[in-house]
Coordinates of C-alpha atoms and ligand atoms in Angstrom, one line a residue:
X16 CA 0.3 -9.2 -18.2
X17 CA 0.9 -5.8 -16.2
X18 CA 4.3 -5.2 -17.8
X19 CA 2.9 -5.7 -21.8
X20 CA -0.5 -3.5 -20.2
X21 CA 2.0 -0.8 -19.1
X22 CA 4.3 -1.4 -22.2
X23 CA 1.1 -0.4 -24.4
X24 CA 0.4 2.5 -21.9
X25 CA 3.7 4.3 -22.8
X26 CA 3.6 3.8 -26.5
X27 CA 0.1 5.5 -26.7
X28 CA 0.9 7.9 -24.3
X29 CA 3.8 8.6 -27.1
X30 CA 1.5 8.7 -29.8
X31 CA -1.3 11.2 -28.1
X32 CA 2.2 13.3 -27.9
X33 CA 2.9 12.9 -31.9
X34 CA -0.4 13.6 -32.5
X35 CA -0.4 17.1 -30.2
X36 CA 3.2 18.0 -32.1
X37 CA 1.8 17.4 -35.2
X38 CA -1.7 19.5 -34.9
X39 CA 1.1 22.7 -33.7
X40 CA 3.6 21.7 -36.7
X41 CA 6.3 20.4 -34.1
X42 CA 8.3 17.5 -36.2
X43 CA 10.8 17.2 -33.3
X44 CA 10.7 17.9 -29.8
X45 CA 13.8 17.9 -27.1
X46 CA 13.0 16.4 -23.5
X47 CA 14.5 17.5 -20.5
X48 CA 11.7 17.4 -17.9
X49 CA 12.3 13.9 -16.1
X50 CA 9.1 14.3 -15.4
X51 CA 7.9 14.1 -18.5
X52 CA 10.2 11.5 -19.8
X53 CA 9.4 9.0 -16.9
X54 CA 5.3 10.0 -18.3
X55 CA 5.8 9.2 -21.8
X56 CA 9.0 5.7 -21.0
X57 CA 8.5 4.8 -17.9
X58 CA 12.4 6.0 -17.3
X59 CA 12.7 7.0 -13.3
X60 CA 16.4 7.5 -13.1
X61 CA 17.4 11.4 -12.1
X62 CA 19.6 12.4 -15.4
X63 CA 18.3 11.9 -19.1
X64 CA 17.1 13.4 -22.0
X65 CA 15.3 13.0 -25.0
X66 CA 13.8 13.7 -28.5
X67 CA 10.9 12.7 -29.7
X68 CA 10.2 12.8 -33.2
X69 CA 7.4 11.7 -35.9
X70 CA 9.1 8.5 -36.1
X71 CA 11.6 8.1 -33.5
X72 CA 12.2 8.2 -30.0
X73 CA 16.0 8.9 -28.5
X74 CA 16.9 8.8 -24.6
X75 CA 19.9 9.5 -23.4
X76 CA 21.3 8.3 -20.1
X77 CA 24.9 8.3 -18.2
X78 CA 26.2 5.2 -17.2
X79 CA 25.0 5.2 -14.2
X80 CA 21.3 4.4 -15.4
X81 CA 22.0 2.4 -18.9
X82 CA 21.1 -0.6 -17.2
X83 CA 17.8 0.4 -15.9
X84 CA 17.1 2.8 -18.6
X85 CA 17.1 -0.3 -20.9
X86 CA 14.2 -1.9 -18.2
X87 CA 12.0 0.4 -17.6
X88 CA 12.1 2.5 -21.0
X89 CA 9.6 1.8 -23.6
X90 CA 9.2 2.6 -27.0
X91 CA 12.8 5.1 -26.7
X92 CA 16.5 3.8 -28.2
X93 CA 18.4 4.3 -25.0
X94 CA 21.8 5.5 -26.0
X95 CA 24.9 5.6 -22.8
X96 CA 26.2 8.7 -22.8
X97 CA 29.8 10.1 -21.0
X98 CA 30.1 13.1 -22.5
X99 CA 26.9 15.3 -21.4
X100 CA 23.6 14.2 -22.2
X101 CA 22.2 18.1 -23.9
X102 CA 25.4 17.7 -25.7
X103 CA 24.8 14.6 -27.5
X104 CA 20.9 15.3 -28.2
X105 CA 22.5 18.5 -29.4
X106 CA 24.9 16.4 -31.7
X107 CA 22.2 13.9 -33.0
X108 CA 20.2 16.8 -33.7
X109 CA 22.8 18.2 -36.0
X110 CA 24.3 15.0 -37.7
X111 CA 20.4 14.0 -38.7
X112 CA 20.0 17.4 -40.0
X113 CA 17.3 18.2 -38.2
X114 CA 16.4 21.9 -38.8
X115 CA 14.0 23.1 -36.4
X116 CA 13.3 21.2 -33.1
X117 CA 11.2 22.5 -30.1
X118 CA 12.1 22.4 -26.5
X119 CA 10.4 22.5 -23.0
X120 CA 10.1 26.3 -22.0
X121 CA 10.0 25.6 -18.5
X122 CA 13.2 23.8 -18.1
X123 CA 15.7 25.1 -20.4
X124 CA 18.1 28.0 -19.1
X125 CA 19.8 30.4 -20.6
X126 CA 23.1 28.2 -20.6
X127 CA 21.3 25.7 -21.8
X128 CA 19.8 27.2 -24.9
X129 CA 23.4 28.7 -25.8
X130 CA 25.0 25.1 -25.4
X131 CA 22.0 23.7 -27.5
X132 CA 23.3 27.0 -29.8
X133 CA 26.8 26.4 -29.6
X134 CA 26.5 22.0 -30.3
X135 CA 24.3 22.5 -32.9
X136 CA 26.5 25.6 -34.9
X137 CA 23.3 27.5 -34.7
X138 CA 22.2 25.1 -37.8
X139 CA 18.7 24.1 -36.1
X140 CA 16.3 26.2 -35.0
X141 CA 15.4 25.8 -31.3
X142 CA 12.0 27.2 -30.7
X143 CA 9.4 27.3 -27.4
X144 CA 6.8 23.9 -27.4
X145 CA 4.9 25.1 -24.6
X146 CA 4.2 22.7 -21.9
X147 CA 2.8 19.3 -24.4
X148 CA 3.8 16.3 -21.9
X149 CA 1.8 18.7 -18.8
X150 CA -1.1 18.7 -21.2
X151 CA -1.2 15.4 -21.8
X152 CA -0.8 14.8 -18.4
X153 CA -3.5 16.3 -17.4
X154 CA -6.6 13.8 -18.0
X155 CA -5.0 10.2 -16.5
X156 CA -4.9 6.8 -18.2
X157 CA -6.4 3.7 -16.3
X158 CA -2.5 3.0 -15.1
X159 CA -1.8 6.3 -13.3
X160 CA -5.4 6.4 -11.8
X161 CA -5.0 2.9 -10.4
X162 CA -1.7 4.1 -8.9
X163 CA -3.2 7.1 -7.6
X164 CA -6.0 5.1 -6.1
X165 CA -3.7 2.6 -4.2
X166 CA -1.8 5.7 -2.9
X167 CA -4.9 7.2 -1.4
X168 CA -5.7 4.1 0.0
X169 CA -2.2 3.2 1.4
X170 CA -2.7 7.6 3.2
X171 CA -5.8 6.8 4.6
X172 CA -4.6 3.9 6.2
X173 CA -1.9 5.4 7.6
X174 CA -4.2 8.4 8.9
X175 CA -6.5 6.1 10.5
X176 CA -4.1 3.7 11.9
X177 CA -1.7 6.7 13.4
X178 CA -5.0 8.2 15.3
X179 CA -4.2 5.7 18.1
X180 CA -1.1 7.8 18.8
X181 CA -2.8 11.1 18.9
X182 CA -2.7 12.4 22.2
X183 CA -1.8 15.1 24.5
X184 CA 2.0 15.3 25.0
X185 CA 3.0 13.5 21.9
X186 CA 5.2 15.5 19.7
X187 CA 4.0 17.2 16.0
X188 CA 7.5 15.5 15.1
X189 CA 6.9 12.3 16.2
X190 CA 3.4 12.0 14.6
X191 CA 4.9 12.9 11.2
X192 CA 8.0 10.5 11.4
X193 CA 5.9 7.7 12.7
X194 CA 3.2 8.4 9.5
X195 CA 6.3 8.3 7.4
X196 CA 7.4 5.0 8.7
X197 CA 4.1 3.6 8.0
X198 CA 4.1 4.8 4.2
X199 CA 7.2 3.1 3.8
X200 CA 6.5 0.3 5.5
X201 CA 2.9 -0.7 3.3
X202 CA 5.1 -0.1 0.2
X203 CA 5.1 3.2 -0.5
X204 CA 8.4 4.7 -2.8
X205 CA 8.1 7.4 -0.5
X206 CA 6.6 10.4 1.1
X207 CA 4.6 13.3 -1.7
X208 CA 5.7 16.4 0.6
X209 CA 7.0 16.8 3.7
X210 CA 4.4 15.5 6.3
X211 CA 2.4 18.3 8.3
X212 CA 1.2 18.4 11.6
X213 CA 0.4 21.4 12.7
X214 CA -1.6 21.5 16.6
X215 CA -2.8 24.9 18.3
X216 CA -2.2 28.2 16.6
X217 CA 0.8 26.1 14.7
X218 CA -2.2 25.5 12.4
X219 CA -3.3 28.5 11.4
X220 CA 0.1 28.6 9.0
X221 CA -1.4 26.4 6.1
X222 CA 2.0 25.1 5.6
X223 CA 3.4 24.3 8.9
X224 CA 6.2 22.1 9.6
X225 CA 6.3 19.4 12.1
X226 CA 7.8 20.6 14.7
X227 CA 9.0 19.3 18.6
X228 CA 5.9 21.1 20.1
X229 CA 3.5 18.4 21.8
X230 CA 0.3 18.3 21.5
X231 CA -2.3 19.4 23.9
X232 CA -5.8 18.9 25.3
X233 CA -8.0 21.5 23.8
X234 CA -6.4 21.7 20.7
X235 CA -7.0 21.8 17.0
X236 CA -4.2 19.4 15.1
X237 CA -3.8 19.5 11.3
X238 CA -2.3 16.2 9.2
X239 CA -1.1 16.7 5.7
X240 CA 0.1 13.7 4.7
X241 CA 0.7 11.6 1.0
X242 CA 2.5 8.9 -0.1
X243 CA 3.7 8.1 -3.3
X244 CA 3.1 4.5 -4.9
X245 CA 4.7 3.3 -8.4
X246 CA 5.1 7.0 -8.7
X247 CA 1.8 8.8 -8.2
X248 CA 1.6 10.7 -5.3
X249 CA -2.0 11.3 -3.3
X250 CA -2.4 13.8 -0.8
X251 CA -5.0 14.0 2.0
X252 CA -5.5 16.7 4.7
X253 CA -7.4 15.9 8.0
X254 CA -8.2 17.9 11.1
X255 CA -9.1 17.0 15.0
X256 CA -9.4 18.0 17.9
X257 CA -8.5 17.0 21.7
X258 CA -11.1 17.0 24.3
X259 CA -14.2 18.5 23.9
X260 CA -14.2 21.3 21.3
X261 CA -17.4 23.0 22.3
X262 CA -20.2 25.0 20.2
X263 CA -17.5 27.2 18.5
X264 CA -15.4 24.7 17.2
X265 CA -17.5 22.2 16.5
X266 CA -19.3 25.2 14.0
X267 CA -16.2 26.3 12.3
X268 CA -15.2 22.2 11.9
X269 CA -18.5 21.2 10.1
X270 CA -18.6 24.1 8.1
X271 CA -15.1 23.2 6.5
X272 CA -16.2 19.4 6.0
X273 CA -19.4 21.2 4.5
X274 CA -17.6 23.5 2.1
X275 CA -15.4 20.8 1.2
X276 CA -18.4 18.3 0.9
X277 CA -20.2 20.7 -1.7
X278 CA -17.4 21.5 -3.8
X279 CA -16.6 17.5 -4.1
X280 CA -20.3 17.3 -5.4
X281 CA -20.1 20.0 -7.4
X282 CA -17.1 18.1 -8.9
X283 CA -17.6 16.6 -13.1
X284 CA -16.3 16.4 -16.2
X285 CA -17.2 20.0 -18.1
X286 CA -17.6 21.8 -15.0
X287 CA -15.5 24.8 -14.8
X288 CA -12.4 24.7 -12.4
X289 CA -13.3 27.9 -11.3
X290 CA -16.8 27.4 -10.2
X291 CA -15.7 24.5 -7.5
X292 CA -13.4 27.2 -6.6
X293 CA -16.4 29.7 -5.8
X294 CA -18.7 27.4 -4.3
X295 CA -16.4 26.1 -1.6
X296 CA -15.8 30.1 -1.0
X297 CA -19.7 30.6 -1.1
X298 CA -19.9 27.8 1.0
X299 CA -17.9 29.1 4.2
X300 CA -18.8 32.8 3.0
X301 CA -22.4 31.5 4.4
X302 CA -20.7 31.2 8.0
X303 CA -19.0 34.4 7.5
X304 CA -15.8 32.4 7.1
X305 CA -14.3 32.9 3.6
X306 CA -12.1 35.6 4.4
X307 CA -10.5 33.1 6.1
X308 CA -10.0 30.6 3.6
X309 CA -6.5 32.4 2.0
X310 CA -5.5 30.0 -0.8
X311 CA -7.1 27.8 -3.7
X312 CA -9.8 25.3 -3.2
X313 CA -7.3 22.1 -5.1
X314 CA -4.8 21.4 -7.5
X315 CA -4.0 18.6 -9.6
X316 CA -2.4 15.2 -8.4
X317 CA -0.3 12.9 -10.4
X318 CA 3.5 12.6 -10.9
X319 CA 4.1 15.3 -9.2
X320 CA 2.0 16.9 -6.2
X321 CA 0.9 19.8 -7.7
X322 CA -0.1 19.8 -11.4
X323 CA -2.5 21.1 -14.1
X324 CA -5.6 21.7 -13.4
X325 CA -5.9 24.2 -10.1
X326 CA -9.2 24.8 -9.3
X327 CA -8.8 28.1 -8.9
X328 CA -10.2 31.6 -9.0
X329 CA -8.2 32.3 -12.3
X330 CA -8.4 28.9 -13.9
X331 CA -10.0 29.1 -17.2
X332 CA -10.7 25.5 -18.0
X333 CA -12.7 22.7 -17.4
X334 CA -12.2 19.8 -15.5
X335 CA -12.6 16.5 -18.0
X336 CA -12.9 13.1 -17.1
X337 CA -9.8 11.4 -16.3
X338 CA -8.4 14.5 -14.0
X339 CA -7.2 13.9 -10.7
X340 CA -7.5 17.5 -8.4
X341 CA -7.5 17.8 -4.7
X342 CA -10.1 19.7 -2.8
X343 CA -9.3 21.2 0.5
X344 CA -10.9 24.0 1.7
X345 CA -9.5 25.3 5.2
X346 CA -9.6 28.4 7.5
X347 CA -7.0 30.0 9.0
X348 CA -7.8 31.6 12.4
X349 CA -4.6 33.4 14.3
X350 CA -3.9 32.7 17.8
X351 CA -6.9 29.7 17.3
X352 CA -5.3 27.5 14.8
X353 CA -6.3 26.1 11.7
X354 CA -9.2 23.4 10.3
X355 CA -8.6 22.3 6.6
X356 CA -10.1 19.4 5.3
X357 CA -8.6 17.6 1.9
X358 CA -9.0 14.6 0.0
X359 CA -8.0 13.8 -3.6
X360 CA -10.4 12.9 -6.3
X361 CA -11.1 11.7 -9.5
X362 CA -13.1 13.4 -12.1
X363 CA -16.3 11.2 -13.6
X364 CA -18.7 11.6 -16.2
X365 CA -21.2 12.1 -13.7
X366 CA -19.2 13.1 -10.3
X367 CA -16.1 12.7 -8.3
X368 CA -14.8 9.8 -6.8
X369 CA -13.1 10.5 -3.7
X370 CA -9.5 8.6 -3.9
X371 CA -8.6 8.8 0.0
X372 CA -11.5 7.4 2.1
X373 CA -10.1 8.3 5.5
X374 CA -12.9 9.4 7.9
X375 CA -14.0 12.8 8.5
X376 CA -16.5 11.8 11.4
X377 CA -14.0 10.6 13.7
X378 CA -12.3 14.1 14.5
X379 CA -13.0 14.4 18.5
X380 CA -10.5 12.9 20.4
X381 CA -10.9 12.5 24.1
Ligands
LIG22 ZN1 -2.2 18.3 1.3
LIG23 ZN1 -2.9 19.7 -1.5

């Protein structure tokens, strides 16, 4: 049942992608984002490419993945390749007489574009598509948000499960390798990112590394952590603290989990990216805080860990039902350290549903 659901999933992923080339007068578009071609086949080997056109749907693989291109690829020919897989889309391109053909503008080089050139004897026309598949990608089918879900779940598990380690004297290192072990362990295909924790006045860099430093009492510790599941990565920040934080502390910590709670509520389809942006700034700007808050509110979550839509200052669109976008507000103190809080979402009709229910109450550790 799952395999004919997903089977269906990839061919009207396809067709949303015919329909999109056809409304900018694309008849044939070359794929070389494996990204993208795992989006629209289902293909998750490391080397491929494809065309897409009207009618037809090409992948080519080396032999090293013919065998589990043909399993996992839907609605694509899969065609073995030896001989360079640009070159023989190249080739195909020119024996079917293909005159114009559009390609990825993000991932084709310079080299590339004069091997495409070259292969082809300059007889098709290459021109820019834009970035279709990252559009598409943007609002999620029920598929990718039921992987994203069981990602966030499988995080927050981990988080909550791993705060029986925290302690003074343990190492930042050994926290993130033994939250790694645990991903892996409950299923996960991996790890999003690099797993922070970042303890002390390590966490006022936003993107600490784990290091060998221990942990110690009276400190601030930061966890970053995601795990990807059939896929889909989640990502999920948490702070706490060891021993008993005091007035200070406890002021900067709740304003964080404040700004983050209002710009999760201010979270819906048609609500400008940019406005969740300004209220979790207006939000901390209201403890005198948002100077300290030096990066964007959230980004988007799906194949990869940071997609379309940022909710950002300079975002222009609007967040529409179906988008998955992180919100994690945080504040940077130097020689302090650093509170962020982060969970990833998923955009309603009506409101967000938060995707990585890990507690935000249980942050004093003593
Ligand atoms: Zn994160
Ligand atoms: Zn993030």
């Amino acid at each position: 049942m799952r395999n004919v659901d997903s089977f269906h999933g990839f061919l009207a992923r396809q067709e949303r992608l015919r329909a999109l080339m056809e409304s900018r007068r694309i008849s044939t578009l070359l794929l070389t984002n494996l990204t993208n071609i795992r989006y629209l086949t289902g293909f998750s080997g490391s080397a491929g490419v494809a065309v897409v056109s009207a009618c037809q749907g090409i992948l080519w693989v080396d032999p090293r993945y013919t065998l589990q291109a043909r399993e996992e690829a839907h609605g694509v020919e899969v065609l073995e390749e030896k001989g360079g897989l640009l070159k023989a889309a190249a080739g195909w391109l020119r024996t079917n007489r293909v005159r114009e053909a559009a390609f990825e503008v993000a991932q084709v080089t310079c080299a590339d574009f004069d091997q495409l050139a070259r292969e082809t004897r300059s007889r098709v026309k290459f021109r820019p598509g834009g970035e279709l598949v990252e559009a598409l990608r943007v609002v999620k089918d029920r598929e990718e948000i039921g992987a994203i879900r069981r990602a966030g779940a499988l995080t927050a598990e981990v988080f909550e499960e791993i705060l029986r380690h925290v302690r003074p004297s343990v190492r930042e290192a050994d926290l993130a390798a033994e939250i790694e072990y645990r991903m892996r362990k409950k299923g996960a295909d991996g790890v999003a990112f690099e797993t922070i924790v970042a303890s002390g006045r390590r966490g006022a860099l936003p993107h600490a590394r784990a290091t060998s430093k221990s942990l110690q009492q009276g400190e601030l510790v930061i966890f970053d952590l995601g795990a990807i599941l059939s896929g889909y990565a989640a990502d999920m920040t948490r702070t706490v603290f060891l021993g008993d934080p005091g007035r200070p502390v406890r002021r900067l910590y709740k304003a964080v989990v404040q700004a983050q709670r209002g710009a999760v509520q201010a979270i819906r389809a048609g609500r400008k990216a940019a406005d969740v942006d300004a209220i979790a700034r207006r939000n901390l700007a209201e403890h005198g805080l948002d100077r300290y808050f030096i990066h964007s509110t959230g980004h988007g979550v799906g194949l990869e860990i940071h997609e379309k839509p940022r909710l950002a200052r300079s975002e222009k669109g609007r967040l529409r039902a179906g988008c998955v976008v992180t919100v994690e507000p945080g504040v940077y103190l130097e020689g302090l350290g650093g509170v962020r809080v982060e969970d990833t979402v998923l955009v309603g009709p009506e409101g967000a549903e938060i995707l990585t229910p890990a507690s935000k109450e249980r942050w004093v550790i003593s």
